[in-house]
Short mmCIF file of C-alpha atoms and ligand atoms in Angstrom, two decimals:
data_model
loop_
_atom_site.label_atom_id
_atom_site.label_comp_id
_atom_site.label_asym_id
_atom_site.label_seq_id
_atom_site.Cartn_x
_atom_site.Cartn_y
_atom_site.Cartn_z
CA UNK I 130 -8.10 7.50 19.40
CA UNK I 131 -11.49 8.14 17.46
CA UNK I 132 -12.08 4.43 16.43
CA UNK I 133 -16.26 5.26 15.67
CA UNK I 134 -14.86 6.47 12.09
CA UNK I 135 -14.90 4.19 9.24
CA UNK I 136 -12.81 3.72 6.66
CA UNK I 137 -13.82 2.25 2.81
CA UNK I 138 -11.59 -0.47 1.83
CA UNK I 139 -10.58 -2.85 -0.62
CA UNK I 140 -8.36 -5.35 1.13
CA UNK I 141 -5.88 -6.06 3.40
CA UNK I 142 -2.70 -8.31 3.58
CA UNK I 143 -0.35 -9.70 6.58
CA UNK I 144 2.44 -9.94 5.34
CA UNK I 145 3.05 -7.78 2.88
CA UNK I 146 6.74 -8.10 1.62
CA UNK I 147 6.41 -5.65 -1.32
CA UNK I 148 5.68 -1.89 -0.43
CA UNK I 149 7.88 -0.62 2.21
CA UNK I 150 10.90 -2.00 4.38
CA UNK I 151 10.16 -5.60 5.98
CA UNK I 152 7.19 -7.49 6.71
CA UNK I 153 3.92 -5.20 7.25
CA UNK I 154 -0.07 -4.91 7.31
CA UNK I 155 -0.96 -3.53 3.44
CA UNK I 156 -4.44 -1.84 3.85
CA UNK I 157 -5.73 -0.46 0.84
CA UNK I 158 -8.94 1.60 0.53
CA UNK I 159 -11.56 1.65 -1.74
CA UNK I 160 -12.22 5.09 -4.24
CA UNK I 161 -10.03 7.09 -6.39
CA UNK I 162 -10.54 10.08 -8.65
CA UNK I 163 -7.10 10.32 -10.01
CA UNK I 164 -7.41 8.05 -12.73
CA UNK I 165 -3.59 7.55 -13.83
CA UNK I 166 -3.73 5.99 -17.53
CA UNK I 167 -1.92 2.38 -16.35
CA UNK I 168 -3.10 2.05 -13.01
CA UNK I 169 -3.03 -1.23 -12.15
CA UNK I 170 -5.57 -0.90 -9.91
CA UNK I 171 -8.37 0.30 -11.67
CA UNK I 172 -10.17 -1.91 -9.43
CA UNK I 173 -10.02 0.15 -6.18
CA UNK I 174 -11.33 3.48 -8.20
CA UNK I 175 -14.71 3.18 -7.60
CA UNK I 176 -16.26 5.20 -4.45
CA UNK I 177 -19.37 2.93 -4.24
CA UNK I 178 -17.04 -0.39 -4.34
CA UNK I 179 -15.24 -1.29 -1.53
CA UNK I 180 -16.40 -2.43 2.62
CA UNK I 181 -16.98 0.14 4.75
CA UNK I 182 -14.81 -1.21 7.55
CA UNK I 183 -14.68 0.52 11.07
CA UNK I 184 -11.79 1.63 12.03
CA UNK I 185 -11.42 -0.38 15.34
CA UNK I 186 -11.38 -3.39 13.34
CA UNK I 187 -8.60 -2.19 11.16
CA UNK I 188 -6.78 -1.51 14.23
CA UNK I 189 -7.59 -5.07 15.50
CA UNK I 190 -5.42 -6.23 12.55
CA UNK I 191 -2.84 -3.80 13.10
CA UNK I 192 -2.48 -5.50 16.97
CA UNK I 193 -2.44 -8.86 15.98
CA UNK I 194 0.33 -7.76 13.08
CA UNK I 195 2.05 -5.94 15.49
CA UNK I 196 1.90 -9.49 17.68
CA UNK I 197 3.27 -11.26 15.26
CA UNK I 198 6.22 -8.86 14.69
CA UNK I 199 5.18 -6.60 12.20
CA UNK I 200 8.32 -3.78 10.70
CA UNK I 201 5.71 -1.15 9.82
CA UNK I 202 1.84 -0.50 8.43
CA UNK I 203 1.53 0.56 4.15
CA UNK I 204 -1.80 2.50 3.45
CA UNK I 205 -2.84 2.59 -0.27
CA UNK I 206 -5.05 2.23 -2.44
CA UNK I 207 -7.26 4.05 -3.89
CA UNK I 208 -6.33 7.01 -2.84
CA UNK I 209 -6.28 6.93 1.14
CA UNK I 210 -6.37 11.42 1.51
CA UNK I 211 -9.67 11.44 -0.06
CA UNK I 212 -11.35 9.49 3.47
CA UNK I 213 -9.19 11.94 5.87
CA UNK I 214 -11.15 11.22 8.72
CA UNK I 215 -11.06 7.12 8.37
CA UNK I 216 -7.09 7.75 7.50
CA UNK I 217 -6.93 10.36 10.43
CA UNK I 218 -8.23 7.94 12.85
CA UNK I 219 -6.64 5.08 11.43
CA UNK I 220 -3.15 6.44 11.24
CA UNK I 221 -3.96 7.95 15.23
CA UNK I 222 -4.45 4.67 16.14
CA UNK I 223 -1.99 2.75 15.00
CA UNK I 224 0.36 5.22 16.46
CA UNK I 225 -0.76 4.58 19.69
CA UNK I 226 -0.74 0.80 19.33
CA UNK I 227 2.72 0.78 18.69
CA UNK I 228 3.57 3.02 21.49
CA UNK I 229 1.75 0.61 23.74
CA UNK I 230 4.63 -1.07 26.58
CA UNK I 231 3.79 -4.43 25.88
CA UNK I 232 4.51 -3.74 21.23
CA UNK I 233 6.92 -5.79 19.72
CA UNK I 234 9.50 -3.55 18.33
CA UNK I 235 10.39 -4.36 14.31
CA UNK I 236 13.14 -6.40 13.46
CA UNK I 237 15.73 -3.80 13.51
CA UNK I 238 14.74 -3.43 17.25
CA UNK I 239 13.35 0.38 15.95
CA UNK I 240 9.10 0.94 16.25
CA UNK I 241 6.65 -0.39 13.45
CA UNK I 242 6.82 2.16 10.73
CA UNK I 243 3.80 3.93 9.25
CA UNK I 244 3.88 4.37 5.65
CA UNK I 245 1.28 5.93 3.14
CA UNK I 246 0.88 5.74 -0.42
CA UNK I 247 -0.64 9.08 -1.87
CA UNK I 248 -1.35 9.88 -5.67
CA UNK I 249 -1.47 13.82 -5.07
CA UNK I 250 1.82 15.97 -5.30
CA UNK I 251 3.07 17.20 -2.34
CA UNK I 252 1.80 20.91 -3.33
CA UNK I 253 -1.42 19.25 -4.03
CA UNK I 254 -2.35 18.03 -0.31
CA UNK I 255 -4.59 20.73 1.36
CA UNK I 256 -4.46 21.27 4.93
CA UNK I 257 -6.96 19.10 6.12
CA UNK I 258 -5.46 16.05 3.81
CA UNK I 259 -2.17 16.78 5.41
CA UNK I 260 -3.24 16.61 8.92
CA UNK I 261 -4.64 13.15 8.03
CA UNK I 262 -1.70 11.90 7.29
CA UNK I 263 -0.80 12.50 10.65
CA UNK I 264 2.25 9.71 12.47
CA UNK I 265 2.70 8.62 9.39
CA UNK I 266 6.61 8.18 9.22
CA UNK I 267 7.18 8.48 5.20
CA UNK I 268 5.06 9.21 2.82
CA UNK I 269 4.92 8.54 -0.94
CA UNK I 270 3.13 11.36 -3.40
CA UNK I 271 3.02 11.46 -6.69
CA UNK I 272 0.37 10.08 -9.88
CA UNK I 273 1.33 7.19 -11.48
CA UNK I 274 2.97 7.83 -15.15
CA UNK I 275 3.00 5.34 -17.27
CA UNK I 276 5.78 6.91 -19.24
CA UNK I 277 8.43 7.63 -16.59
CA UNK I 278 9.51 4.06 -15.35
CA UNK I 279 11.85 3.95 -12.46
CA UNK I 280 13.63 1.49 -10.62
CA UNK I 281 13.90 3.31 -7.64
CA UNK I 282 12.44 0.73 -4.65
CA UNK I 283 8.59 1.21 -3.72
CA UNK I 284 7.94 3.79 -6.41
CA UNK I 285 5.63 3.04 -9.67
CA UNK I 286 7.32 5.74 -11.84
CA UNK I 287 10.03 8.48 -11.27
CA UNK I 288 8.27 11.44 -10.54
CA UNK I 289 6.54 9.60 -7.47
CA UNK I 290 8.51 10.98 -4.25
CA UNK I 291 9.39 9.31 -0.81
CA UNK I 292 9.35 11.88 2.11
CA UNK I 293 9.94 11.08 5.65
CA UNK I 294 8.00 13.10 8.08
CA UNK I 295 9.55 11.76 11.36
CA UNK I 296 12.49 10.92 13.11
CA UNK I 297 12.12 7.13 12.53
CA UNK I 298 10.51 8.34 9.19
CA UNK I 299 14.05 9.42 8.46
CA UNK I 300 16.08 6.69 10.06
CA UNK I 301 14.52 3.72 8.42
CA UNK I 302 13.94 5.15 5.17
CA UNK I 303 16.71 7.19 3.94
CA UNK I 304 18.83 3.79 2.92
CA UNK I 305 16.07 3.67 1.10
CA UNK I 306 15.18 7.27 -0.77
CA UNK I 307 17.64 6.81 -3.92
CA UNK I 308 18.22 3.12 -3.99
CA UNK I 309 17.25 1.08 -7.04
CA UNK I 310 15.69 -2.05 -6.46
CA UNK I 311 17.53 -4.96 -5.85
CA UNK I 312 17.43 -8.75 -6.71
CA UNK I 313 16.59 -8.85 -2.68
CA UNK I 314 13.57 -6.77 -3.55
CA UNK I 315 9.87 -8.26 -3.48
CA UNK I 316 8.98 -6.30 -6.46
CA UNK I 317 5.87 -8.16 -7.44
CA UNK I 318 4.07 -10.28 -4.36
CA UNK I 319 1.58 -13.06 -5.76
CA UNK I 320 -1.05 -14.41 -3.26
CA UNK I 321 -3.95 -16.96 -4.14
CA UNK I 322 -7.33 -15.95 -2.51
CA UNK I 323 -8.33 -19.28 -1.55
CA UNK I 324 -11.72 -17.92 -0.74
CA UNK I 325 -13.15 -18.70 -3.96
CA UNK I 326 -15.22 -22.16 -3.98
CA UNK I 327 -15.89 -21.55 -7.95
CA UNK I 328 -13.14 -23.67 -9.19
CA UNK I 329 -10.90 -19.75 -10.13
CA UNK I 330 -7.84 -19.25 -9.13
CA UNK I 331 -8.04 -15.22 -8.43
CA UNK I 332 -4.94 -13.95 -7.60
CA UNK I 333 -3.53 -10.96 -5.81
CA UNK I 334 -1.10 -9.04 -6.69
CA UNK I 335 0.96 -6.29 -4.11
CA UNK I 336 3.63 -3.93 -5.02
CA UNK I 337 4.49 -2.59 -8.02
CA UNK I 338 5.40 -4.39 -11.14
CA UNK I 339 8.30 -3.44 -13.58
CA UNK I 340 7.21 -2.46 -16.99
CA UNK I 341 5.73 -4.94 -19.66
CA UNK I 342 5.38 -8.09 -15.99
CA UNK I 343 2.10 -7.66 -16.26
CA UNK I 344 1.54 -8.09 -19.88
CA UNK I 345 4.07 -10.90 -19.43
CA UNK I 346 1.99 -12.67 -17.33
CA UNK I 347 -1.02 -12.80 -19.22
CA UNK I 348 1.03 -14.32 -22.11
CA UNK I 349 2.91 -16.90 -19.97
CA UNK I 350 -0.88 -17.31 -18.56
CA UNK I 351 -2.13 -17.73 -22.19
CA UNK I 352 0.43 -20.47 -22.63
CA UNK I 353 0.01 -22.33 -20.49
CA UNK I 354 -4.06 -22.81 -20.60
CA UNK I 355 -4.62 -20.52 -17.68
CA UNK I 356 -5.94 -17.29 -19.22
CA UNK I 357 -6.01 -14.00 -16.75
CA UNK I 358 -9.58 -12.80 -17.12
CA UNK I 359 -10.57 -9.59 -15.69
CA UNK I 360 -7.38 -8.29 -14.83
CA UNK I 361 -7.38 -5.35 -12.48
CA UNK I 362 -5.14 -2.98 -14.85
CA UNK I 363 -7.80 -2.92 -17.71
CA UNK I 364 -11.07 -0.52 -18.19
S1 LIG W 567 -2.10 4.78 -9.47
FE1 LIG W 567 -2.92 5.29 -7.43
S2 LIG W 567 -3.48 7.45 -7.61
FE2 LIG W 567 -3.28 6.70 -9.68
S3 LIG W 567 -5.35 6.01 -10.29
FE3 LIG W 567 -4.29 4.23 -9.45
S4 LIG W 567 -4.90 4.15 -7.33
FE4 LIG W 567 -5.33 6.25 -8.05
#
Protein backbone atom coordinates (compact mmCIF):
# COMPACT_ATOMS: atom_id res chain seq x y z
CA UNK A 1 0.00 0.00 0.00
CA UNK A 2 1.60 3.46 -1.07
CA UNK A 3 0.00 5.55 1.80
CA UNK A 4 2.92 8.70 1.18
CA UNK A 5 0.33 9.86 -1.68
CA UNK A 6 -2.15 12.44 -0.96
CA UNK A 7 -5.31 12.91 -1.96
CA UNK A 8 -7.34 16.62 -2.32
CA UNK A 9 -10.58 16.50 -0.62
CA UNK A 10 -13.63 18.12 0.25
CA UNK A 11 -15.20 16.09 3.01
CA UNK A 12 -15.98 13.04 4.40
CA UNK A 13 -19.06 11.35 6.11
CA UNK A 14 -19.59 8.08 8.45
CA UNK A 15 -22.41 7.09 7.78
CA UNK A 16 -23.41 7.78 4.68
CA UNK A 17 -26.93 6.22 3.97
CA UNK A 18 -27.42 7.79 0.50
CA UNK A 19 -24.93 6.67 -2.32
CA UNK A 20 -24.53 3.04 -2.49
CA UNK A 21 -26.01 -0.13 -0.61
CA UNK A 22 -25.96 0.25 3.38
CA UNK A 23 -24.12 2.27 5.71
CA UNK A 24 -20.56 3.51 4.30
CA UNK A 25 -17.52 6.11 4.53
CA UNK A 26 -18.54 8.99 1.64
CA UNK A 27 -15.14 10.62 0.72
CA UNK A 28 -15.38 13.19 -1.73
CA UNK A 29 -12.44 15.03 -3.33
CA UNK A 30 -11.81 18.35 -4.12
CA UNK A 31 -11.42 19.58 -8.22
CA UNK A 32 -13.46 19.02 -11.22
CA UNK A 33 -13.23 20.11 -14.83
CA UNK A 34 -16.40 18.64 -16.05
CA UNK A 35 -18.61 21.31 -15.25
CA UNK A 36 -22.20 19.60 -15.74
CA UNK A 37 -24.81 22.64 -16.05
CA UNK A 38 -26.85 21.57 -12.52
CA UNK A 39 -24.21 20.17 -10.58
CA UNK A 40 -25.04 20.43 -7.29
CA UNK A 41 -21.80 20.53 -6.27
CA UNK A 42 -20.31 23.32 -7.83
CA UNK A 43 -18.58 23.60 -4.65
CA UNK A 44 -16.04 20.73 -5.00
CA UNK A 45 -14.95 22.11 -8.72
CA UNK A 46 -12.28 24.08 -7.80
CA UNK A 47 -8.58 22.44 -7.97
CA UNK A 48 -7.09 25.02 -5.52
CA UNK A 49 -10.11 24.40 -2.90
CA UNK A 50 -10.16 21.49 -1.02
CA UNK A 51 -7.40 19.75 2.02
CA UNK A 52 -4.77 18.00 0.78
CA UNK A 53 -5.26 14.98 3.02
CA UNK A 54 -2.69 12.02 3.08
CA UNK A 55 -3.80 9.11 2.22
CA UNK A 56 -2.97 7.14 5.47
CA UNK A 57 -5.30 9.28 7.20
CA UNK A 58 -8.09 8.56 4.84
CA UNK A 59 -7.39 5.05 5.44
CA UNK A 60 -7.46 5.68 9.26
CA UNK A 61 -11.17 6.53 8.69
CA UNK A 62 -11.78 3.75 6.51
CA UNK A 63 -10.49 1.32 9.74
CA UNK A 64 -12.39 2.86 12.24
CA UNK A 65 -15.62 2.66 9.63
CA UNK A 66 -14.79 -0.63 8.94
CA UNK A 67 -14.81 -1.08 13.09
CA UNK A 68 -17.87 0.12 13.39
CA UNK A 69 -19.40 -2.14 10.68
CA UNK A 70 -19.19 -0.34 7.66
CA UNK A 71 -21.22 -2.21 4.14
CA UNK A 72 -18.82 -0.54 1.71
CA UNK A 73 -16.56 2.87 0.94
CA UNK A 74 -18.36 5.72 -1.92
CA UNK A 75 -15.59 7.94 -3.58
CA UNK A 76 -16.93 11.16 -5.25
CA UNK A 77 -16.70 14.24 -5.68
CA UNK A 78 -15.22 16.25 -7.70
CA UNK A 79 -14.16 14.11 -9.94
CA UNK A 80 -11.95 11.38 -8.05
CA UNK A 81 -9.93 9.98 -11.84
CA UNK A 82 -8.43 13.29 -12.20
CA UNK A 83 -5.96 12.55 -8.68
CA UNK A 84 -5.20 8.79 -9.99
CA UNK A 85 -2.44 8.36 -7.82
CA UNK A 86 -4.29 9.64 -4.38
CA UNK A 87 -7.42 7.37 -5.78
CA UNK A 88 -4.85 4.56 -6.75
CA UNK A 89 -3.47 4.44 -3.37
CA UNK A 90 -6.54 5.09 -1.67
CA UNK A 91 -8.65 2.49 -3.34
CA UNK A 92 -5.20 -0.09 -2.76
CA UNK A 93 -5.61 0.50 0.60
CA UNK A 94 -8.78 0.12 1.50
CA UNK A 95 -8.69 -3.14 -0.28
CA UNK A 96 -6.29 -4.41 1.89
CA UNK A 97 -7.97 -3.16 5.06
CA UNK A 98 -10.85 -5.08 4.40
CA UNK A 99 -9.00 -8.16 3.60
CA UNK A 100 -7.33 -7.82 6.97
CA UNK A 101 -8.45 -11.26 9.42
CA UNK A 102 -9.54 -9.32 12.16
CA UNK A 103 -12.45 -6.82 9.34
CA UNK A 104 -15.85 -6.88 10.20
CA UNK A 105 -17.64 -8.28 7.29
CA UNK A 106 -20.90 -5.92 6.07
CA UNK A 107 -24.16 -6.67 7.18
CA UNK A 108 -25.01 -9.16 4.61
CA UNK A 109 -22.01 -11.14 6.11
CA UNK A 110 -20.27 -10.32 2.31
CA UNK A 111 -16.80 -7.79 2.43
CA UNK A 112 -17.13 -3.86 2.60
CA UNK A 113 -17.82 -2.80 -0.92
CA UNK A 114 -15.79 -0.21 -2.82
CA UNK A 115 -17.73 2.07 -4.86
CA UNK A 116 -16.68 5.14 -7.10
CA UNK A 117 -18.49 7.89 -8.52
CA UNK A 118 -16.92 9.02 -11.96
CA UNK A 119 -18.26 11.88 -14.32
CA UNK A 120 -16.31 10.50 -17.51
CA UNK A 121 -17.99 7.85 -19.88
CA UNK A 122 -16.73 4.64 -19.75
CA UNK A 123 -14.93 5.19 -23.33
CA UNK A 124 -13.65 8.30 -21.82
CA UNK A 125 -11.33 6.72 -18.95
CA UNK A 126 -7.71 6.38 -20.32
CA UNK A 127 -5.56 3.71 -19.17
CA UNK A 128 -3.91 5.19 -16.43
CA UNK A 129 -7.49 6.55 -14.97
CA UNK A 130 -8.68 3.04 -15.25
CA UNK A 131 -5.97 1.41 -13.38
CA UNK A 132 -6.80 3.89 -10.57
CA UNK A 133 -9.84 2.74 -10.13
CA UNK A 134 -8.34 -0.34 -9.22
CA UNK A 135 -10.59 -2.90 -6.27
CA UNK A 136 -13.10 -0.82 -6.77
CA UNK A 137 -16.20 -3.24 -6.89
CA UNK A 138 -18.79 -0.96 -9.06
CA UNK A 139 -18.33 1.90 -10.55
CA UNK A 140 -20.63 4.75 -11.67
CA UNK A 141 -19.64 6.89 -15.09
CA UNK A 142 -21.40 9.18 -16.67
CA UNK A 143 -21.83 13.53 -16.61
CA UNK A 144 -24.57 14.75 -14.90
CA UNK A 145 -27.59 15.96 -17.33
CA UNK A 146 -29.78 18.06 -16.11
CA UNK A 147 -32.32 17.08 -18.70
CA UNK A 148 -32.45 13.29 -18.42
CA UNK A 149 -33.90 12.66 -14.82
CA UNK A 150 -33.99 9.12 -13.67
CA UNK A 151 -35.19 7.33 -10.85
CA UNK A 152 -32.98 4.61 -11.12
CA UNK A 153 -31.21 4.26 -7.32
CA UNK A 154 -27.71 6.11 -6.89
CA UNK A 155 -27.77 7.70 -10.32
CA UNK A 156 -28.25 11.70 -10.90
CA UNK A 157 -29.66 11.30 -14.46
CA UNK A 158 -30.24 8.34 -16.92
CA UNK A 159 -27.40 8.24 -19.00
CA UNK A 160 -25.11 7.82 -15.78
CA UNK A 161 -24.17 3.91 -15.74
CA UNK A 162 -23.50 1.42 -12.79
CA UNK A 163 -20.81 -1.24 -13.72
CA UNK A 164 -19.53 -3.85 -11.46
CA UNK A 165 -15.95 -4.73 -11.92
CA UNK A 166 -15.72 -7.65 -9.40
CA UNK A 167 -17.18 -10.62 -8.19
CA UNK A 168 -18.72 -8.96 -5.07
CA UNK A 169 -18.97 -5.91 -7.49
CA UNK A 170 -21.55 -8.11 -9.17
CA UNK A 171 -23.16 -9.86 -6.25
CA UNK A 172 -24.11 -6.88 -4.21
CA UNK A 173 -24.99 -4.65 -6.90
CA UNK A 174 -26.91 -6.24 -9.56
CA UNK A 175 -30.34 -6.08 -7.27
CA UNK A 176 -29.43 -2.92 -7.69
CA UNK A 177 -28.46 -2.01 -11.61
CA UNK A 178 -32.22 -1.41 -12.93
CA UNK A 179 -34.10 -0.76 -9.77
CA UNK A 180 -35.92 2.52 -9.26
CA UNK A 181 -35.68 4.03 -6.06
CA UNK A 182 -37.79 3.14 -3.42
CA UNK A 183 -39.68 4.81 -0.45
CA UNK A 184 -36.81 2.65 1.57
CA UNK A 185 -34.31 4.75 -0.33
CA UNK A 186 -32.16 7.61 1.44
CA UNK A 187 -32.47 9.73 -1.56
CA UNK A 188 -31.49 13.01 -0.02
CA UNK A 189 -29.25 12.70 3.46
CA UNK A 190 -29.33 16.09 5.55
CA UNK A 191 -26.52 16.54 8.18
CA UNK A 192 -25.90 19.79 10.35
CA UNK A 193 -22.14 20.71 10.58
CA UNK A 194 -22.15 21.62 14.07
CA UNK A 195 -18.71 23.01 13.62
CA UNK A 196 -19.80 26.39 12.99
CA UNK A 197 -19.66 28.74 16.27
CA UNK A 198 -21.20 31.74 13.99
CA UNK A 199 -24.72 31.28 14.99
CA UNK A 200 -25.37 29.35 10.84
CA UNK A 201 -26.81 26.45 10.52
CA UNK A 202 -24.71 25.03 7.31
CA UNK A 203 -25.99 22.02 6.22
CA UNK A 204 -24.84 19.04 4.25
CA UNK A 205 -26.36 17.47 1.88
CA UNK A 206 -25.31 13.57 0.41
CA UNK A 207 -26.85 11.75 -2.39
CA UNK A 208 -28.66 12.85 -5.04
CA UNK A 209 -31.80 14.85 -4.98
CA UNK A 210 -34.93 14.28 -7.26
CA UNK A 211 -35.70 17.09 -9.57
CA UNK A 212 -37.11 20.58 -8.43
CA UNK A 213 -35.98 19.16 -3.94
CA UNK A 214 -33.60 21.46 -4.07
CA UNK A 215 -35.41 24.43 -5.29
CA UNK A 216 -38.08 23.15 -2.88
CA UNK A 217 -36.06 23.61 -0.13
CA UNK A 218 -35.01 26.97 -0.54
CA UNK A 219 -38.73 27.96 -0.76
CA UNK A 220 -39.88 25.91 2.29
CA UNK A 221 -36.48 27.64 3.72
CA UNK A 222 -37.81 31.08 2.58
CA UNK A 223 -40.98 30.37 4.50
CA UNK A 224 -40.17 29.70 7.17
CA UNK A 225 -37.47 32.67 8.00
CA UNK A 226 -34.51 30.45 7.37
CA UNK A 227 -33.18 31.53 3.97
CA UNK A 228 -30.45 29.01 2.20
CA UNK A 229 -27.61 31.36 1.37
CA UNK A 230 -24.83 30.20 -0.70
CA UNK A 231 -26.15 27.10 -1.80
CA UNK A 232 -23.67 24.71 -3.32
CA UNK A 233 -25.73 24.17 -6.75
CA UNK A 234 -25.41 27.91 -7.81
CA UNK A 235 -22.39 29.82 -9.79
S1 LIG B 1 -21.86 16.35 -11.48
FE1 LIG B 1 -19.90 15.38 -10.90
S2 LIG B 1 -18.77 15.30 -12.83
FE2 LIG B 1 -20.38 16.78 -13.13
S3 LIG B 1 -19.50 18.79 -12.57
FE3 LIG B 1 -20.48 17.97 -10.73
S4 LIG B 1 -18.86 16.96 -9.63
FE4 LIG B 1 -18.14 17.19 -11.76
Amino acid sequence: MDDTERLNVSGTHHPLLALGPGARLGIWVQGCGLACPGCMSRHTWDPAGGTRVPVADLLALWQRALEQGASGLTVSGGEPCDQPAGLRALLQGADELRRAPTARPAPDGGAPDLLVYTGYEEHELSDGRRAALGPADAVVTGRFRVAEPTDLVWRGSANQRLTPRTELGRSRYAPHLTRVRSPRDVGLQVEVDRRALDGTWPLRLYGIPRRGDLAAWEREGARRGLPVSMPSWRP
